[in-house]
């Protein structure tokens, strides 16, 4: 939006790039309208009761779908189900009747080909289909399975059995050598389920140092163990492992993550304080420091303001009661809050906007944007003016907006600023076309008239006369310009 | 299909009345392959959603939990089991059915909670690939990308390989395997290994597929980040399609009957199923949204004309014929009404200023403009606190289109994001960095322009109405992944060796021997069939682009698509975000 509209327009027309425009907009819309109209007119002809046609209840669940029937049976109305059985059958048979695809090899046609009885391979068919084993390789019994009762499987066979979901005792792998062969076999199978199972076994039966040392040269297994420790919340074990591996940044982040589980703010603050010294990257370290400082501030501000609000002395808090506590809010939200409730405070106060700006090195742009939104919300137009006014060393004042005046206008307009306030800033928009657009949109007549006057555009000015009230001061103004 | 369903061997052994407790996530995918009536035939009396607390009363002998192997679900099951009234008679037996795999980790967990012994049967239900449409299969494994690229957990690849083995068992050995990326290499290795370990699996089925193409998502990180501009893609971007269903705001679907306006306005979202079984949807789903309006209006005219016919029906025979066509016409009309409403909803959004601005920036990045400096629009969006995911999509897109951002630019974005959305998002930014989506430029070299030019990823003269190139699905940008598939078919990857080397991971070719009797003798003009498997997710726009290639008259190749998960930029980024507690307001 900061890009000037006119430039953009020109850009799109002159450059080779195409945006997703609707050049044929009217045409498009009318086409939609047309089909809508056609559809509507048809309602008169056709009986409108198309519910049974779609076989879909209002919520859209096809009758008989699983989620639909969970609701049904959970409500205990089994009897009503029987009544609908016939429609269920109808539903399920037509449900799968996909039409021919563009590709003649569509899977649906392949499914149909396989099953001559019906168009769809249903669950019941599958269950009674004993010949299926011939099709699926994983159902074929490998040789290993014939010696089911032998306890003498090789590591390879053990892993294979586990891959098929069979429970195996791993206890007989006693030596370190055996255990590592088992682990390597599991890794070679790529099945995370099995790898994790073996790791659980190794974790239980090996000393930490040995486990860590062996995992260091087995990256895949190592990743699985880290993932496992994270899932099960074995934070201490995880940190030990990461430290052993010298993955210090990961240690730091992993420890920092823990703060999310701490609900009590005091404890969370303490915890974050402890995170400051951790070996983050330089960039991250400063963010973590800021996170701690912010929460520390918020705790102080919160205690103060809660007290103020309860006491009922402050008019501001009475008039605009707080919607929620400021604890754990992002920095920009905190700045907004402080601009709203603590705007006039001296820089020495923790809750003052200028103090926040300094402490967190908030860029000018961000600061003005936030302060503007907060003051506009309070309709404190004087503050808005002051915020955008700069004085040079000779004492001359000048209006300046690091975010551009068109943005200022937008923000003020959103907070329903009166036209007098609005037009002062519309007038300051540099680009003529943007200024005219904004002025016309928000009915800042004076600005429109003056701009056309400066452009010496009699035609537009005359045309604009129709948009102002008859006999108003604006009309008079236009007349006097035109007659000059 | 048969193979997927047949491994649920737990069922026949339980002949007593039973109740199923569902992990809610599974009801969607299961709904695509089985109806309740079918389960009922198998003595399923009741079905519940899995939640903590005491299980609802039901006079059944068996309670079966259908769950994904996730620890948080095990905790809920534990709670259910511990609260079961032991004094009730008859006592209920518990069973657990893991989908898609039995997990030793979960069982260990149940054991530690002291409830493992309560389960009489513990089985698995190998639902590897679920059919979503005539040419589309998905594993619906939501965390596959995260597991593969963030956690180096290749379990989902193992399932993908197993799914492919099942597919080969049904449709014949695929003679040629191509791939690009580390995960693709892994899957191919596993397939070869599995084949070796089951020598008996050499089947005698005439092969349906000529080629398998395995593609890593991280070979093309760009495509999912861009806003999809096909009809189906936009529905997914705006409302989210889940297991072929979409929930829409109800206002536009209110039944308007004369005399009862304003009454009973529905407040629940309207839920619709979207697949090619619906004739009209099959026709428009893959079109650029700008081309949808004209089709809808043409359809409206045809249907109107068809209904007008009734005035010309004079004889009893003619009237009878007209009446016999009514059901079909009614279906067509209701389908047209629905899609006109959806198109209106989408149009409200695509014509908004913000949608336009967002798209402008995306297209600038993709065509290589100003990717190396801080972008004004992104800054503005942050200042106005647009949803974080939107910001992340754009910043990642810029990073990918610049082969990484300049350190100063990256630091600037990071600071703005953390200050505006909260410092805890440092964890998410870290994940994105690990996944390669957001990174500092190393070596000061930007490869993207070369890749863009060689693969012709940006097309200036895109035709949205009557497309002649796949770039129509993003109104100018041709998805890199699909371009790779297209170039593989013709003229072959040898022509783009240099660019392939710039993309991450190895590219390779494997051949699987077929017995001489099964080798295809191609008839003149007969199309080749390629199965494209996207490891880590695929978008609807990419699917549309592949369908477009299938339909090209002189294309010579038809595509079937498989994936670990159907994604869009939003769901994808979300899967990589650190789970944070919801903000209090």
mmCIF file of N, CA and C in Angstrom, chain A residues 185-235:
data_model
loop_
_atom_site.group_PDB
_atom_site.id
_atom_site.type_symbol
_atom_site.label_atom_id
_atom_site.label_comp_id
_atom_site.label_asym_id
_atom_site.label_seq_id
_atom_site.Cartn_x
_atom_site.Cartn_y
_atom_site.Cartn_z
ATOM 1 N N UNK A 185 20.816 -52.915 11.590
ATOM 2 C CA UNK A 185 19.780 -53.577 10.782
ATOM 3 C C UNK A 185 18.497 -52.756 10.784
ATOM 4 N N UNK A 186 18.135 -52.274 11.965
ATOM 5 C CA UNK A 186 16.903 -51.491 12.086
ATOM 6 C C UNK A 186 16.996 -50.227 11.243
ATOM 7 N N UNK A 187 18.146 -49.573 11.299
ATOM 8 C CA UNK A 187 18.323 -48.345 10.528
ATOM 9 C C UNK A 187 18.236 -48.642 9.031
ATOM 10 N N UNK A 188 18.820 -49.767 8.635
ATOM 11 C CA UNK A 188 18.796 -50.129 7.218
ATOM 12 C C UNK A 188 17.373 -50.356 6.735
ATOM 13 N N UNK A 189 16.478 -50.740 7.654
ATOM 14 C CA UNK A 189 15.092 -50.978 7.266
ATOM 15 C C UNK A 189 14.294 -49.695 7.156
ATOM 16 N N UNK A 190 14.825 -48.579 7.620
ATOM 17 C CA UNK A 190 14.184 -47.266 7.528
ATOM 18 C C UNK A 190 12.868 -47.159 8.267
ATOM 19 N N UNK A 191 12.495 -48.154 9.024
ATOM 20 C CA UNK A 191 11.210 -48.087 9.706
ATOM 21 C C UNK A 191 11.408 -47.464 11.091
ATOM 22 N N UNK A 192 10.956 -46.245 11.231
ATOM 23 C CA UNK A 192 11.180 -45.491 12.465
ATOM 24 C C UNK A 192 10.626 -46.197 13.684
ATOM 25 N N UNK A 193 9.526 -46.899 13.482
ATOM 26 C CA UNK A 193 8.913 -47.646 14.566
ATOM 27 C C UNK A 193 9.889 -48.648 15.162
ATOM 28 N N UNK A 194 10.553 -49.390 14.298
ATOM 29 C CA UNK A 194 11.498 -50.408 14.746
ATOM 30 C C UNK A 194 12.766 -49.764 15.308
ATOM 31 N N UNK A 195 13.229 -48.733 14.617
ATOM 32 C CA UNK A 195 14.447 -48.057 15.091
ATOM 33 C C UNK A 195 14.231 -47.561 16.514
ATOM 34 N N UNK A 196 13.078 -46.935 16.734
ATOM 35 C CA UNK A 196 12.790 -46.405 18.061
ATOM 36 C C UNK A 196 12.716 -47.524 19.095
ATOM 37 N N UNK A 197 12.098 -48.625 18.726
ATOM 38 C CA UNK A 197 11.984 -49.739 19.664
ATOM 39 C C UNK A 197 13.369 -50.239 20.070
ATOM 40 N N UNK A 198 14.250 -50.370 19.086
ATOM 41 C CA UNK A 198 15.600 -50.833 19.400
ATOM 42 C C UNK A 198 16.315 -49.804 20.278
ATOM 43 N N UNK A 199 16.096 -48.534 19.969
ATOM 44 C CA UNK A 199 16.732 -47.477 20.762
ATOM 45 C C UNK A 199 16.254 -47.496 22.217
ATOM 46 N N UNK A 200 14.980 -47.753 22.398
ATOM 47 C CA UNK A 200 14.462 -47.831 23.769
ATOM 48 C C UNK A 200 15.195 -48.948 24.515
ATOM 49 N N UNK A 201 15.372 -50.055 23.802
ATOM 50 C CA UNK A 201 16.076 -51.196 24.400
ATOM 51 C C UNK A 201 17.525 -50.827 24.722
ATOM 52 N N UNK A 202 18.203 -50.180 23.795
ATOM 53 C CA UNK A 202 19.607 -49.799 24.024
ATOM 54 C C UNK A 202 19.725 -48.777 25.152
ATOM 55 N N UNK A 203 18.777 -47.873 25.177
ATOM 56 C CA UNK A 203 18.804 -46.825 26.190
ATOM 57 C C UNK A 203 18.685 -47.447 27.579
ATOM 58 N N UNK A 204 17.920 -48.523 27.646
ATOM 59 C CA UNK A 204 17.712 -49.165 28.940
ATOM 60 C C UNK A 204 18.913 -50.004 29.350
ATOM 61 N N UNK A 205 19.588 -50.559 28.350
ATOM 62 C CA UNK A 205 20.609 -51.553 28.690
ATOM 63 C C UNK A 205 22.053 -51.088 28.505
ATOM 64 N N UNK A 206 22.246 -49.890 27.988
ATOM 65 C CA UNK A 206 23.624 -49.426 27.781
ATOM 66 C C UNK A 206 23.918 -48.225 28.677
ATOM 67 N N UNK A 207 25.185 -48.100 29.038
ATOM 68 C CA UNK A 207 25.556 -46.907 29.776
ATOM 69 C C UNK A 207 25.502 -45.710 28.845
ATOM 70 N N UNK A 208 25.141 -44.560 29.416
ATOM 71 C CA UNK A 208 24.946 -43.370 28.604
ATOM 72 C C UNK A 208 26.125 -43.047 27.706
ATOM 73 N N UNK A 209 27.307 -43.040 28.288
ATOM 74 C CA UNK A 209 28.472 -42.616 27.509
ATOM 75 C C UNK A 209 28.639 -43.503 26.286
ATOM 76 N N UNK A 210 28.406 -44.814 26.505
ATOM 77 C CA UNK A 210 28.575 -45.746 25.386
ATOM 78 C C UNK A 210 27.503 -45.512 24.335
ATOM 79 N N UNK A 211 26.275 -45.353 24.799
ATOM 80 C CA UNK A 211 25.172 -45.104 23.872
ATOM 81 C C UNK A 211 25.445 -43.840 23.057
ATOM 82 N N UNK A 212 25.825 -42.769 23.749
ATOM 83 C CA UNK A 212 26.083 -41.501 23.066
ATOM 84 C C UNK A 212 27.200 -41.647 22.047
ATOM 85 N N UNK A 213 28.267 -42.331 22.457
ATOM 86 C CA UNK A 213 29.421 -42.477 21.593
ATOM 87 C C UNK A 213 29.041 -43.223 20.317
ATOM 88 N N UNK A 214 28.255 -44.291 20.482
ATOM 89 C CA UNK A 214 27.885 -45.101 19.313
ATOM 90 C C UNK A 214 26.907 -44.356 18.409
ATOM 91 N N UNK A 215 26.054 -43.551 19.034
ATOM 92 C CA UNK A 215 25.070 -42.824 18.222
ATOM 93 C C UNK A 215 25.718 -41.706 17.419
ATOM 94 N N UNK A 216 26.813 -41.206 17.937
ATOM 95 C CA UNK A 216 27.471 -40.105 17.248
ATOM 96 C C UNK A 216 27.858 -40.491 15.831
ATOM 97 N N UNK A 217 28.179 -41.759 15.624
ATOM 98 C CA UNK A 217 28.541 -42.218 14.286
ATOM 99 C C UNK A 217 27.352 -42.832 13.560
ATOM 100 N N UNK A 218 26.170 -42.755 14.172
ATOM 101 C CA UNK A 218 24.967 -43.285 13.518
ATOM 102 C C UNK A 218 23.905 -42.192 13.501
ATOM 103 N N UNK A 219 24.035 -41.296 12.535
ATOM 104 C CA UNK A 219 23.210 -40.083 12.526
ATOM 105 C C UNK A 219 21.709 -40.363 12.478
ATOM 106 N N UNK A 220 21.306 -41.318 11.669
ATOM 107 C CA UNK A 220 19.869 -41.570 11.530
ATOM 108 C C UNK A 220 19.290 -42.005 12.867
ATOM 109 N N UNK A 221 19.965 -42.972 13.508
ATOM 110 C CA UNK A 221 19.490 -43.444 14.803
ATOM 111 C C UNK A 221 19.484 -42.306 15.809
ATOM 112 N N UNK A 222 20.501 -41.486 15.722
ATOM 113 C CA UNK A 222 20.605 -40.348 16.635
ATOM 114 C C UNK A 222 19.383 -39.423 16.507
ATOM 115 N N UNK A 223 19.013 -39.118 15.255
ATOM 116 C CA UNK A 223 17.846 -38.256 15.040
ATOM 117 C C UNK A 223 16.592 -38.864 15.653
ATOM 118 N N UNK A 224 16.460 -40.168 15.499
ATOM 119 C CA UNK A 224 15.282 -40.826 16.052
ATOM 120 C C UNK A 224 15.254 -40.735 17.570
ATOM 121 N N UNK A 225 16.418 -40.896 18.173
ATOM 122 C CA UNK A 225 16.456 -40.826 19.640
ATOM 123 C C UNK A 225 16.113 -39.409 20.108
ATOM 124 N N UNK A 226 16.654 -38.413 19.419
ATOM 125 C CA UNK A 226 16.356 -37.023 19.797
ATOM 126 C C UNK A 226 14.853 -36.768 19.686
ATOM 127 N N UNK A 227 14.280 -37.236 18.581
ATOM 128 C CA UNK A 227 12.849 -37.069 18.378
ATOM 129 C C UNK A 227 12.059 -37.771 19.483
ATOM 130 N N UNK A 228 12.496 -38.969 19.811
ATOM 131 C CA UNK A 228 11.833 -39.754 20.858
ATOM 132 C C UNK A 228 11.891 -39.032 22.202
ATOM 133 N N UNK A 229 13.068 -38.514 22.542
ATOM 134 C CA UNK A 229 13.222 -37.828 23.827
ATOM 135 C C UNK A 229 12.349 -36.579 23.878
ATOM 136 N N UNK A 230 12.244 -35.923 22.749
ATOM 137 C CA UNK A 230 11.408 -34.725 22.692
ATOM 138 C C UNK A 230 9.945 -35.090 22.904
ATOM 139 N N UNK A 231 9.515 -36.141 22.209
ATOM 140 C CA UNK A 231 8.120 -36.594 22.312
ATOM 141 C C UNK A 231 7.762 -36.975 23.740
ATOM 142 N N UNK A 232 8.648 -37.723 24.376
ATOM 143 C CA UNK A 232 8.316 -38.230 25.697
ATOM 144 C C UNK A 232 8.709 -37.243 26.795
ATOM 145 N N UNK A 233 9.280 -36.137 26.393
ATOM 146 C CA UNK A 233 9.569 -35.089 27.377
ATOM 147 C C UNK A 233 10.717 -35.404 28.322
ATOM 148 N N UNK A 234 11.658 -36.226 27.883
ATOM 149 C CA UNK A 234 12.814 -36.507 28.747
ATOM 150 C C UNK A 234 13.870 -35.438 28.515
ATOM 151 N N UNK A 235 13.569 -34.277 29.011
ATOM 152 C CA UNK A 235 14.365 -33.095 28.735
ATOM 153 C C UNK A 235 15.813 -33.244 29.201
#
